[in-house]
JSON list of C-alpha atoms in Angstrom, two decimals:
[
{"chain": "A", "resi": 1, "resn": "MET", "atom": "CA", "xyz": [6.57, -13.02, 22.26]},
{"chain": "A", "resi": 2, "resn": "ALA", "atom": "CA", "xyz": [8.34, -10.44, 23.90]},
{"chain": "A", "resi": 3, "resn": "SER", "atom": "CA", "xyz": [10.92, -9.25, 21.29]},
{"chain": "A", "resi": 4, "resn": "ASP", "atom": "CA", "xyz": [14.89, -10.18, 21.35]},
{"chain": "A", "resi": 5, "resn": "GLN", "atom": "CA", "xyz": [17.69, -8.44, 21.99]},
{"chain": "A", "resi": 6, "resn": "THR", "atom": "CA", "xyz": [20.17, -8.20, 17.67]},
{"chain": "A", "resi": 7, "resn": "LYS", "atom": "CA", "xyz": [23.54, -7.53, 17.81]},
{"chain": "A", "resi": 8, "resn": "LEU", "atom": "CA", "xyz": [24.13, -5.35, 15.47]},
{"chain": "A", "resi": 9, "resn": "ASP", "atom": "CA", "xyz": [28.01, -3.88, 14.76]},
{"chain": "A", "resi": 10, "resn": "VAL", "atom": "CA", "xyz": [27.55, -0.58, 12.98]},
{"chain": "A", "resi": 11, "resn": "ARG", "atom": "CA", "xyz": [30.63, 2.13, 12.20]},
{"chain": "A", "resi": 12, "resn": "ARG", "atom": "CA", "xyz": [31.06, 5.26, 13.20]},
{"chain": "A", "resi": 13, "resn": "ARG", "atom": "CA", "xyz": [30.45, 7.56, 10.04]},
{"chain": "A", "resi": 14, "resn": "GLU", "atom": "CA", "xyz": [32.24, 11.06, 10.19]},
{"chain": "A", "resi": 15, "resn": "SER", "atom": "CA", "xyz": [32.02, 12.44, 6.84]},
{"chain": "A", "resi": 16, "resn": "SER", "atom": "CA", "xyz": [27.92, 13.18, 5.57]},
{"chain": "A", "resi": 17, "resn": "ASN", "atom": "CA", "xyz": [28.48, 14.41, 2.03]},
{"chain": "A", "resi": 18, "resn": "SER", "atom": "CA", "xyz": [26.43, 13.09, -0.49]},
{"chain": "A", "resi": 19, "resn": "ARG", "atom": "CA", "xyz": [29.37, 11.37, -2.42]},
{"chain": "A", "resi": 20, "resn": "GLU", "atom": "CA", "xyz": [30.16, 9.15, 0.66]},
{"chain": "A", "resi": 21, "resn": "THR", "atom": "CA", "xyz": [26.66, 8.50, 1.31]},
{"chain": "A", "resi": 22, "resn": "ARG", "atom": "CA", "xyz": [26.24, 7.32, -2.35]},
{"chain": "A", "resi": 23, "resn": "ARG", "atom": "CA", "xyz": [29.62, 5.91, -1.83]},
{"chain": "A", "resi": 24, "resn": "LEU", "atom": "CA", "xyz": [28.88, 3.63, 1.17]},
{"chain": "A", "resi": 25, "resn": "ARG", "atom": "CA", "xyz": [25.48, 2.43, -1.08]},
{"chain": "A", "resi": 26, "resn": "ARG", "atom": "CA", "xyz": [27.43, 0.91, -3.23]},
{"chain": "A", "resi": 27, "resn": "SER", "atom": "CA", "xyz": [29.37, -0.83, -1.28]},
{"chain": "A", "resi": 28, "resn": "GLY", "atom": "CA", "xyz": [26.24, -2.71, 0.46]},
{"chain": "A", "resi": 29, "resn": "ARG", "atom": "CA", "xyz": [26.29, -0.87, 3.90]},
{"chain": "A", "resi": 30, "resn": "VAL", "atom": "CA", "xyz": [23.54, 2.02, 5.05]},
{"chain": "A", "resi": 31, "resn": "PRO", "atom": "CA", "xyz": [24.06, 5.27, 6.55]},
{"chain": "A", "resi": 32, "resn": "GLY", "atom": "CA", "xyz": [21.90, 6.31, 10.17]},
{"chain": "A", "resi": 33, "resn": "VAL", "atom": "CA", "xyz": [21.99, 7.87, 12.98]},
{"chain": "A", "resi": 34, "resn": "LEU", "atom": "CA", "xyz": [22.02, 6.81, 16.52]},
{"chain": "A", "resi": 35, "resn": "TYR", "atom": "CA", "xyz": [19.66, 9.71, 18.58]},
{"chain": "A", "resi": 36, "resn": "GLY", "atom": "CA", "xyz": [18.45, 9.64, 22.46]},
{"chain": "A", "resi": 37, "resn": "LEU", "atom": "CA", "xyz": [18.62, 9.59, 26.32]},
{"chain": "A", "resi": 38, "resn": "GLY", "atom": "CA", "xyz": [19.91, 13.54, 25.74]},
{"chain": "A", "resi": 39, "resn": "ARG", "atom": "CA", "xyz": [23.16, 12.38, 24.16]},
{"chain": "A", "resi": 40, "resn": "GLU", "atom": "CA", "xyz": [25.02, 13.19, 21.35]},
{"chain": "A", "resi": 41, "resn": "SER", "atom": "CA", "xyz": [23.84, 11.55, 18.33]},
{"chain": "A", "resi": 42, "resn": "ILE", "atom": "CA", "xyz": [25.96, 9.66, 16.27]},
{"chain": "A", "resi": 43, "resn": "ALA", "atom": "CA", "xyz": [26.13, 9.67, 12.52]},
{"chain": "A", "resi": 44, "resn": "PHE", "atom": "CA", "xyz": [27.23, 5.58, 12.22]},
{"chain": "A", "resi": 45, "resn": "ASP", "atom": "CA", "xyz": [26.48, 3.01, 8.14]},
{"chain": "A", "resi": 46, "resn": "VAL", "atom": "CA", "xyz": [25.80, -0.29, 8.91]},
{"chain": "A", "resi": 47, "resn": "ASP", "atom": "CA", "xyz": [25.94, -3.33, 6.27]},
{"chain": "A", "resi": 48, "resn": "GLU", "atom": "CA", "xyz": [22.41, -3.71, 4.99]},
{"chain": "A", "resi": 49, "resn": "ARG", "atom": "CA", "xyz": [21.67, -7.81, 4.51]},
{"chain": "A", "resi": 50, "resn": "GLU", "atom": "CA", "xyz": [22.62, -7.55, 8.44]},
{"chain": "A", "resi": 51, "resn": "LEU", "atom": "CA", "xyz": [20.39, -4.66, 9.13]},
{"chain": "A", "resi": 52, "resn": "ARG", "atom": "CA", "xyz": [17.69, -6.47, 7.47]},
{"chain": "A", "resi": 53, "resn": "HIS", "atom": "CA", "xyz": [18.09, -9.99, 9.12]},
{"chain": "A", "resi": 54, "resn": "ALA", "atom": "CA", "xyz": [18.06, -7.29, 12.51]},
{"chain": "A", "resi": 55, "resn": "LEU", "atom": "CA", "xyz": [14.91, -4.85, 11.69]},
{"chain": "A", "resi": 56, "resn": "HIS", "atom": "CA", "xyz": [13.06, -8.68, 10.40]},
{"chain": "A", "resi": 57, "resn": "ALA", "atom": "CA", "xyz": [11.54, -9.17, 14.03]},
{"chain": "A", "resi": 58, "resn": "HIS", "atom": "CA", "xyz": [9.15, -5.80, 14.25]},
{"chain": "A", "resi": 59, "resn": "GLY", "atom": "CA", "xyz": [10.26, -4.12, 17.81]},
{"chain": "A", "resi": 60, "resn": "ALA", "atom": "CA", "xyz": [12.92, -6.43, 17.95]},
{"chain": "A", "resi": 61, "resn": "VAL", "atom": "CA", "xyz": [15.27, -4.25, 21.00]},
{"chain": "A", "resi": 62, "resn": "LEU", "atom": "CA", "xyz": [19.53, -3.61, 18.67]},
{"chain": "A", "resi": 63, "resn": "GLU", "atom": "CA", "xyz": [21.99, -4.20, 20.59]},
{"chain": "A", "resi": 64, "resn": "LEU", "atom": "CA", "xyz": [24.71, -1.76, 18.57]},
{"chain": "A", "resi": 65, "resn": "ASP", "atom": "CA", "xyz": [27.70, -2.84, 18.82]},
{"chain": "A", "resi": 66, "resn": "LEU", "atom": "CA", "xyz": [29.63, 0.81, 18.34]},
{"chain": "A", "resi": 67, "resn": "GLU", "atom": "CA", "xyz": [33.56, 0.41, 19.11]},
{"chain": "A", "resi": 68, "resn": "GLY", "atom": "CA", "xyz": [33.01, -1.76, 21.76]},
{"chain": "A", "resi": 69, "resn": "SER", "atom": "CA", "xyz": [30.42, -0.91, 23.63]},
{"chain": "A", "resi": 70, "resn": "GLY", "atom": "CA", "xyz": [26.95, -1.83, 23.85]},
{"chain": "A", "resi": 71, "resn": "GLU", "atom": "CA", "xyz": [24.11, 0.50, 22.78]},
{"chain": "A", "resi": 72, "resn": "PRO", "atom": "CA", "xyz": [20.46, -0.80, 22.88]},
{"chain": "A", "resi": 73, "resn": "ALA", "atom": "CA", "xyz": [18.31, 0.91, 20.99]},
{"chain": "A", "resi": 74, "resn": "VAL", "atom": "CA", "xyz": [14.94, 0.33, 18.40]},
{"chain": "A", "resi": 75, "resn": "LEU", "atom": "CA", "xyz": [14.08, 1.82, 15.40]},
{"chain": "A", "resi": 76, "resn": "LYS", "atom": "CA", "xyz": [11.92, 4.79, 14.55]},
{"chain": "A", "resi": 77, "resn": "GLU", "atom": "CA", "xyz": [12.19, 5.39, 11.27]},
{"chain": "A", "resi": 78, "resn": "THR", "atom": "CA", "xyz": [13.94, 3.67, 7.41]},
{"chain": "A", "resi": 79, "resn": "GLN", "atom": "CA", "xyz": [13.47, 5.73, 4.53]},
{"chain": "A", "resi": 80, "resn": "ARG", "atom": "CA", "xyz": [13.18, 3.42, 1.88]},
{"chain": "A", "resi": 81, "resn": "HIS", "atom": "CA", "xyz": [13.66, 3.67, -2.57]},
{"chain": "A", "resi": 82, "resn": "PRO", "atom": "CA", "xyz": [10.62, 4.57, -3.64]},
{"chain": "A", "resi": 83, "resn": "VAL", "atom": "CA", "xyz": [10.95, 1.61, -6.66]},
{"chain": "A", "resi": 84, "resn": "ARG", "atom": "CA", "xyz": [13.25, -1.21, -5.13]},
{"chain": "A", "resi": 85, "resn": "GLY", "atom": "CA", "xyz": [12.19, -1.08, -1.82]},
{"chain": "A", "resi": 86, "resn": "ASP", "atom": "CA", "xyz": [15.61, -0.93, -0.55]},
{"chain": "A", "resi": 87, "resn": "ILE", "atom": "CA", "xyz": [16.77, 0.68, 2.80]},
{"chain": "A", "resi": 88, "resn": "MET", "atom": "CA", "xyz": [18.54, 3.80, 2.15]},
{"chain": "A", "resi": 89, "resn": "HIS", "atom": "CA", "xyz": [18.65, 5.27, 5.56]},
{"chain": "A", "resi": 90, "resn": "VAL", "atom": "CA", "xyz": [18.11, 4.55, 9.32]},
{"chain": "A", "resi": 91, "resn": "ASP", "atom": "CA", "xyz": [17.64, 5.89, 12.49]},
{"chain": "A", "resi": 92, "resn": "LEU", "atom": "CA", "xyz": [17.47, 4.81, 15.59]},
{"chain": "A", "resi": 93, "resn": "ILE", "atom": "CA", "xyz": [16.78, 5.97, 19.00]},
{"chain": "A", "resi": 94, "resn": "ARG", "atom": "CA", "xyz": [18.57, 4.38, 22.58]},
{"chain": "A", "resi": 95, "resn": "VAL", "atom": "CA", "xyz": [16.68, 3.33, 24.90]},
{"chain": "A", "resi": 96, "resn": "ASN", "atom": "CA", "xyz": [16.58, 2.64, 28.56]},
{"chain": "A", "resi": 97, "resn": "LEU", "atom": "CA", "xyz": [16.33, -1.14, 28.58]},
{"chain": "A", "resi": 98, "resn": "ASN", "atom": "CA", "xyz": [14.87, -0.78, 32.88]},
{"chain": "A", "resi": 99, "resn": "ARG", "atom": "CA", "xyz": [11.69, 2.40, 31.38]},
{"chain": "A", "resi": 100, "resn": "PRO", "atom": "CA", "xyz": [9.03, 1.51, 29.67]},
{"chain": "A", "resi": 101, "resn": "ILE", "atom": "CA", "xyz": [8.68, 2.38, 26.28]},
{"chain": "A", "resi": 102, "resn": "GLU", "atom": "CA", "xyz": [5.82, 3.48, 23.88]},
{"chain": "A", "resi": 103, "resn": "ALA", "atom": "CA", "xyz": [5.92, 1.32, 20.54]},
{"chain": "A", "resi": 104, "resn": "GLN", "atom": "CA", "xyz": [2.86, 0.44, 17.77]},
{"chain": "A", "resi": 105, "resn": "VAL", "atom": "CA", "xyz": [2.38, -3.15, 16.90]},
{"chain": "A", "resi": 106, "resn": "PRO", "atom": "CA", "xyz": [0.70, -4.74, 14.07]},
{"chain": "A", "resi": 107, "resn": "VAL", "atom": "CA", "xyz": [-2.44, -6.91, 15.47]},
{"chain": "A", "resi": 108, "resn": "HIS", "atom": "CA", "xyz": [-2.74, -10.31, 13.74]},
{"chain": "A", "resi": 109, "resn": "ILE", "atom": "CA", "xyz": [-6.75, -12.15, 13.20]},
{"chain": "A", "resi": 110, "resn": "VAL", "atom": "CA", "xyz": [-7.24, -14.97, 14.35]},
{"chain": "A", "resi": 111, "resn": "GLY", "atom": "CA", "xyz": [-10.53, -17.53, 14.40]},
{"chain": "A", "resi": 112, "resn": "LEU", "atom": "CA", "xyz": [-11.52, -16.38, 11.10]},
{"chain": "A", "resi": 113, "resn": "GLU", "atom": "CA", "xyz": [-12.69, -19.25, 9.97]},
{"chain": "A", "resi": 114, "resn": "ASP", "atom": "CA", "xyz": [-14.69, -20.24, 13.01]},
{"chain": "A", "resi": 115, "resn": "SER", "atom": "CA", "xyz": [-16.80, -16.72, 12.57]},
{"chain": "A", "resi": 116, "resn": "PRO", "atom": "CA", "xyz": [-20.26, -17.65, 12.92]},
{"chain": "A", "resi": 117, "resn": "GLY", "atom": "CA", "xyz": [-21.08, -14.03, 10.88]},
{"chain": "A", "resi": 118, "resn": "VAL", "atom": "CA", "xyz": [-18.00, -15.23, 8.41]},
{"chain": "A", "resi": 119, "resn": "ARG", "atom": "CA", "xyz": [-19.28, -18.59, 7.77]},
{"chain": "A", "resi": 120, "resn": "GLU", "atom": "CA", "xyz": [-22.80, -17.33, 7.44]},
{"chain": "A", "resi": 121, "resn": "GLY", "atom": "CA", "xyz": [-21.38, -15.07, 4.36]},
{"chain": "A", "resi": 122, "resn": "GLY", "atom": "CA", "xyz": [-20.67, -11.97, 6.14]},
{"chain": "A", "resi": 123, "resn": "VAL", "atom": "CA", "xyz": [-16.53, -9.84, 5.06]},
{"chain": "A", "resi": 124, "resn": "LEU", "atom": "CA", "xyz": [-14.50, -9.22, 7.69]},
{"chain": "A", "resi": 125, "resn": "GLU", "atom": "CA", "xyz": [-13.39, -5.76, 8.52]},
{"chain": "A", "resi": 126, "resn": "HIS", "atom": "CA", "xyz": [-10.26, -5.06, 9.44]},
{"chain": "A", "resi": 127, "resn": "PRO", "atom": "CA", "xyz": [-9.49, -0.96, 9.24]},
{"chain": "A", "resi": 128, "resn": "VAL", "atom": "CA", "xyz": [-7.02, -0.94, 12.33]},
{"chain": "A", "resi": 129, "resn": "ARG", "atom": "CA", "xyz": [-3.68, -2.22, 11.79]},
{"chain": "A", "resi": 130, "resn": "GLU", "atom": "CA", "xyz": [-1.73, -2.55, 13.94]},
{"chain": "A", "resi": 131, "resn": "VAL", "atom": "CA", "xyz": [-2.21, -0.85, 17.91]},
{"chain": "A", "resi": 132, "resn": "THR", "atom": "CA", "xyz": [0.29, 1.55, 20.36]},
{"chain": "A", "resi": 133, "resn": "VAL", "atom": "CA", "xyz": [1.37, 0.08, 23.69]},
{"chain": "A", "resi": 134, "resn": "GLU", "atom": "CA", "xyz": [3.85, 0.87, 26.31]},
{"chain": "A", "resi": 135, "resn": "ALA", "atom": "CA", "xyz": [6.14, -1.62, 27.74]},
{"chain": "A", "resi": 136, "resn": "LEU", "atom": "CA", "xyz": [9.89, -2.16, 28.75]},
{"chain": "A", "resi": 137, "resn": "PRO", "atom": "CA", "xyz": [11.29, -2.48, 25.39]},
{"chain": "A", "resi": 138, "resn": "THR", "atom": "CA", "xyz": [12.43, -6.43, 26.14]},
{"chain": "A", "resi": 139, "resn": "SER", "atom": "CA", "xyz": [8.63, -6.99, 26.06]},
{"chain": "A", "resi": 140, "resn": "ILE", "atom": "CA", "xyz": [7.42, -5.17, 23.24]},
{"chain": "A", "resi": 141, "resn": "PRO", "atom": "CA", "xyz": [5.33, -7.96, 21.28]},
{"chain": "A", "resi": 142, "resn": "GLU", "atom": "CA", "xyz": [5.96, -8.70, 17.67]},
{"chain": "A", "resi": 143, "resn": "PHE", "atom": "CA", "xyz": [2.73, -9.00, 17.23]},
{"chain": "A", "resi": 144, "resn": "LEU", "atom": "CA", "xyz": [-1.47, -8.92, 18.97]},
{"chain": "A", "resi": 145, "resn": "GLU", "atom": "CA", "xyz": [-3.59, -11.43, 17.83]},
{"chain": "A", "resi": 146, "resn": "ALA", "atom": "CA", "xyz": [-6.74, -9.98, 17.37]},
{"chain": "A", "resi": 147, "resn": "VAL", "atom": "CA", "xyz": [-9.72, -13.03, 17.79]},
{"chain": "A", "resi": 148, "resn": "VAL", "atom": "CA", "xyz": [-12.83, -13.07, 16.23]},
{"chain": "A", "resi": 149, "resn": "SER", "atom": "CA", "xyz": [-13.93, -16.88, 16.38]},
{"chain": "A", "resi": 150, "resn": "GLY", "atom": "CA", "xyz": [-17.63, -15.78, 18.21]},
{"chain": "A", "resi": 151, "resn": "LEU", "atom": "CA", "xyz": [-18.30, -11.99, 16.39]},
{"chain": "A", "resi": 152, "resn": "GLU", "atom": "CA", "xyz": [-21.68, -12.97, 14.17]},
{"chain": "A", "resi": 153, "resn": "ILE", "atom": "CA", "xyz": [-23.07, -10.50, 12.16]},
{"chain": "A", "resi": 154, "resn": "HIS", "atom": "CA", "xyz": [-23.04, -7.05, 12.82]},
{"chain": "A", "resi": 155, "resn": "GLY", "atom": "CA", "xyz": [-20.79, -8.54, 15.45]},
{"chain": "A", "resi": 156, "resn": "HIS", "atom": "CA", "xyz": [-16.97, -6.67, 16.43]},
{"chain": "A", "resi": 157, "resn": "LEU", "atom": "CA", "xyz": [-13.97, -6.55, 18.27]},
{"chain": "A", "resi": 158, "resn": "THR", "atom": "CA", "xyz": [-12.08, -3.56, 19.52]},
{"chain": "A", "resi": 159, "resn": "ALA", "atom": "CA", "xyz": [-8.33, -2.33, 21.06]},
{"chain": "A", "resi": 160, "resn": "SER", "atom": "CA", "xyz": [-9.36, -2.95, 24.76]},
{"chain": "A", "resi": 161, "resn": "GLU", "atom": "CA", "xyz": [-10.53, -6.77, 23.85]},
{"chain": "A", "resi": 162, "resn": "ILE", "atom": "CA", "xyz": [-7.61, -7.57, 22.47]},
{"chain": "A", "resi": 163, "resn": "VAL", "atom": "CA", "xyz": [-5.46, -9.64, 25.35]},
{"chain": "A", "resi": 164, "resn": "LEU", "atom": "CA", "xyz": [-1.96, -8.38, 25.93]},
{"chain": "A", "resi": 165, "resn": "PRO", "atom": "CA", "xyz": [0.91, -10.65, 27.67]},
{"chain": "A", "resi": 166, "resn": "GLU", "atom": "CA", "xyz": [1.79, -9.65, 31.35]},
{"chain": "A", "resi": 167, "resn": "GLY", "atom": "CA", "xyz": [3.71, -6.45, 31.84]},
{"chain": "A", "resi": 168, "resn": "VAL", "atom": "CA", "xyz": [2.41, -4.75, 28.41]},
{"chain": "A", "resi": 169, "resn": "SER", "atom": "CA", "xyz": [-0.79, -1.56, 28.58]},
{"chain": "A", "resi": 170, "resn": "LEU", "atom": "CA", "xyz": [-2.62, -0.44, 25.79]},
{"chain": "A", "resi": 171, "resn": "VAL", "atom": "CA", "xyz": [-1.83, 3.66, 24.89]},
{"chain": "A", "resi": 172, "resn": "SER", "atom": "CA", "xyz": [-4.09, 3.21, 21.21]},
{"chain": "A", "resi": 173, "resn": "ASP", "atom": "CA", "xyz": [-8.28, 4.34, 21.79]},
{"chain": "A", "resi": 174, "resn": "ALA", "atom": "CA", "xyz": [-9.76, 1.44, 23.97]},
{"chain": "A", "resi": 175, "resn": "ASP", "atom": "CA", "xyz": [-13.18, 1.72, 21.88]},
{"chain": "A", "resi": 176, "resn": "GLU", "atom": "CA", "xyz": [-10.86, 1.95, 18.18]},
{"chain": "A", "resi": 177, "resn": "LEU", "atom": "CA", "xyz": [-12.19, -0.65, 16.22]},
{"chain": "A", "resi": 178, "resn": "VAL", "atom": "CA", "xyz": [-10.07, -3.44, 15.16]},
{"chain": "A", "resi": 179, "resn": "ALA", "atom": "CA", "xyz": [-12.26, -5.97, 13.36]},
{"chain": "A", "resi": 180, "resn": "SER", "atom": "CA", "xyz": [-16.36, -6.19, 12.76]},
{"chain": "A", "resi": 181, "resn": "VAL", "atom": "CA", "xyz": [-17.92, -8.70, 10.96]},
{"chain": "A", "resi": 182, "resn": "SER", "atom": "CA", "xyz": [-21.14, -7.00, 8.04]},
{"chain": "A", "resi": 183, "resn": "PRO", "atom": "CA", "xyz": [-24.14, -9.02, 6.41]},
{"chain": "A", "resi": 184, "resn": "PRO", "atom": "CA", "xyz": [-22.95, -10.30, 3.00]},
{"chain": "A", "resi": 185, "resn": "ARG", "atom": "CA", "xyz": [-24.45, -7.70, 0.37]},
{"chain": "A", "resi": 186, "resn": "LEU", "atom": "CA", "xyz": [-27.43, -9.40, -1.45]},
{"chain": "A", "resi": 187, "resn": "GLN", "atom": "CA", "xyz": [-26.55, -10.15, -5.36]},
{"chain": "A", "resi": 188, "resn": "ALA", "atom": "CA", "xyz": [-29.81, -7.89, -5.67]},
{"chain": "A", "resi": 189, "resn": "GLU", "atom": "CA", "xyz": [-27.53, -4.68, -4.77]},
{"chain": "A", "resi": 190, "resn": "VAL", "atom": "CA", "xyz": [-24.57, -6.49, -6.72]},
{"chain": "A", "resi": 191, "resn": "ASP", "atom": "CA", "xyz": [-26.58, -6.89, -10.01]},
{"chain": "A", "resi": 192, "resn": "GLU", "atom": "CA", "xyz": [-27.67, -3.73, -9.90]},
{"chain": "A", "resi": 193, "resn": "ASP", "atom": "CA", "xyz": [-24.23, -1.41, -8.87]},
{"chain": "A", "resi": 194, "resn": "ILE", "atom": "CA", "xyz": [-23.20, -2.83, -12.55]},
{"chain": "A", "resi": 195, "resn": "GLU", "atom": "CA", "xyz": [-25.89, -1.93, -14.09]},
{"chain": "A", "resi": 196, "resn": "GLY", "atom": "CA", "xyz": [-25.22, 1.68, -12.75]},
{"chain": "A", "resi": 197, "resn": "GLU", "atom": "CA", "xyz": [-22.10, 1.72, -14.12]},
{"chain": "A", "resi": 198, "resn": "THR", "atom": "CA", "xyz": [-22.32, 0.35, -17.53]},
{"chain": "A", "resi": 199, "resn": "GLU", "atom": "CA", "xyz": [-25.19, 3.34, -18.13]},
{"chain": "A", "resi": 200, "resn": "VAL", "atom": "CA", "xyz": [-23.15, 5.59, -16.77]},
{"chain": "A", "resi": 201, "resn": "VAL", "atom": "CA", "xyz": [-20.30, 4.16, -19.35]},
{"chain": "A", "resi": 202, "resn": "GLY", "atom": "CA", "xyz": [-23.00, 4.02, -22.33]},
{"chain": "A", "resi": 203, "resn": "GLU", "atom": "CA", "xyz": [-23.71, 7.65, -21.39]},
{"chain": "A", "resi": 204, "resn": "ALA", "atom": "CA", "xyz": [-20.21, 8.84, -21.50]},
{"chain": "A", "resi": 205, "resn": "ASP", "atom": "CA", "xyz": [-19.84, 6.97, -24.86]},
{"chain": "A", "resi": 206, "resn": "ALA", "atom": "CA", "xyz": [-22.69, 8.36, -26.91]},
{"chain": "A", "resi": 207, "resn": "VAL", "atom": "CA", "xyz": [-22.20, 10.86, -29.44]},
{"chain": "A", "resi": 208, "resn": "GLU", "atom": "CA", "xyz": [-24.99, 13.66, -29.24]},
{"chain": "A", "resi": 209, "resn": "PRO", "atom": "CA", "xyz": [-27.01, 13.26, -32.59]},
{"chain": "A", "resi": 210, "resn": "GLY", "atom": "CA", "xyz": [-26.14, 15.44, -34.96]},
{"chain": "A", "resi": 211, "resn": "ALA", "atom": "CA", "xyz": [-22.70, 16.30, -33.50]},
{"chain": "A", "resi": 212, "resn": "GLU", "atom": "CA", "xyz": [-20.49, 14.64, -36.12]},
{"chain": "A", "resi": 213, "resn": "GLY", "atom": "CA", "xyz": [-23.12, 16.30, -39.21]},
{"chain": "A", "resi": 214, "resn": "ASP", "atom": "CA", "xyz": [-22.17, 19.65, -37.40]},
{"chain": "A", "resi": 215, "resn": "ALA", "atom": "CA", "xyz": [-18.66, 19.01, -37.16]},
{"chain": "A", "resi": 216, "resn": "ASP", "atom": "CA", "xyz": [-18.23, 18.08, -40.86]},
{"chain": "A", "resi": 217, "resn": "SER", "atom": "CA", "xyz": [-20.63, 20.77, -42.37]},
{"chain": "A", "resi": 218, "resn": "GLY", "atom": "CA", "xyz": [-17.59, 22.79, -40.69]},
{"chain": "A", "resi": 219, "resn": "ASP", "atom": "CA", "xyz": [-14.87, 21.06, -42.22]},
{"chain": "A", "resi": 220, "resn": "SER", "atom": "CA", "xyz": [-16.41, 22.24, -45.20]},
{"chain": "A", "resi": 221, "resn": "ALA", "atom": "CA", "xyz": [-17.48, 25.88, -44.72]},
{"chain": "A", "resi": 222, "resn": "ASP", "atom": "CA", "xyz": [-13.30, 26.12, -44.26]},
{"chain": "A", "resi": 223, "resn": "GLU", "atom": "CA", "xyz": [-13.13, 24.98, -47.90]}
]
């Protein structure tokens, strides 16, 4: 599904000192910067809840309402609090709705329960979680589907095998491995690994013969 334009009211921000930034965050607003298309950068702030809602759809085109004028833009980067996960700062980049852009799109696995390899006990590997595509800003899909229902054990699916919507082209390496089915591990292999780990732990905990006695002897000598 292609992304929709989401309206977002933003307010031009003149001050950029740390005290003003903290005040904004305490009041529930997020500072940000809008740039791109060879025009001047604009510092702004936006309501934190409205921003979270607007960014909910991955790759959504944002129609910024800035002092009465519309500015189409997309998310470039967010900075989040390392503990709470709150959005601390946002960078948006202007886009020309008539000019293609590149964007990273999440890949969702589909048909896992129908995969012959998985039904035989194989393990699905999903090393690539997103791919880069090119399309008009309003045509960037929210996600792409990687259909693995036909994968046997040792089977694999590459980026080129993902079906793309009309008007969307792949930028990532066509041979990039998106999903594969590995053979099931034999119980004997699992038991062997566990046994090996147990032996290593036992060796680490063991005390060399005489070591404790030597230490005691040393203490007696000091006395």
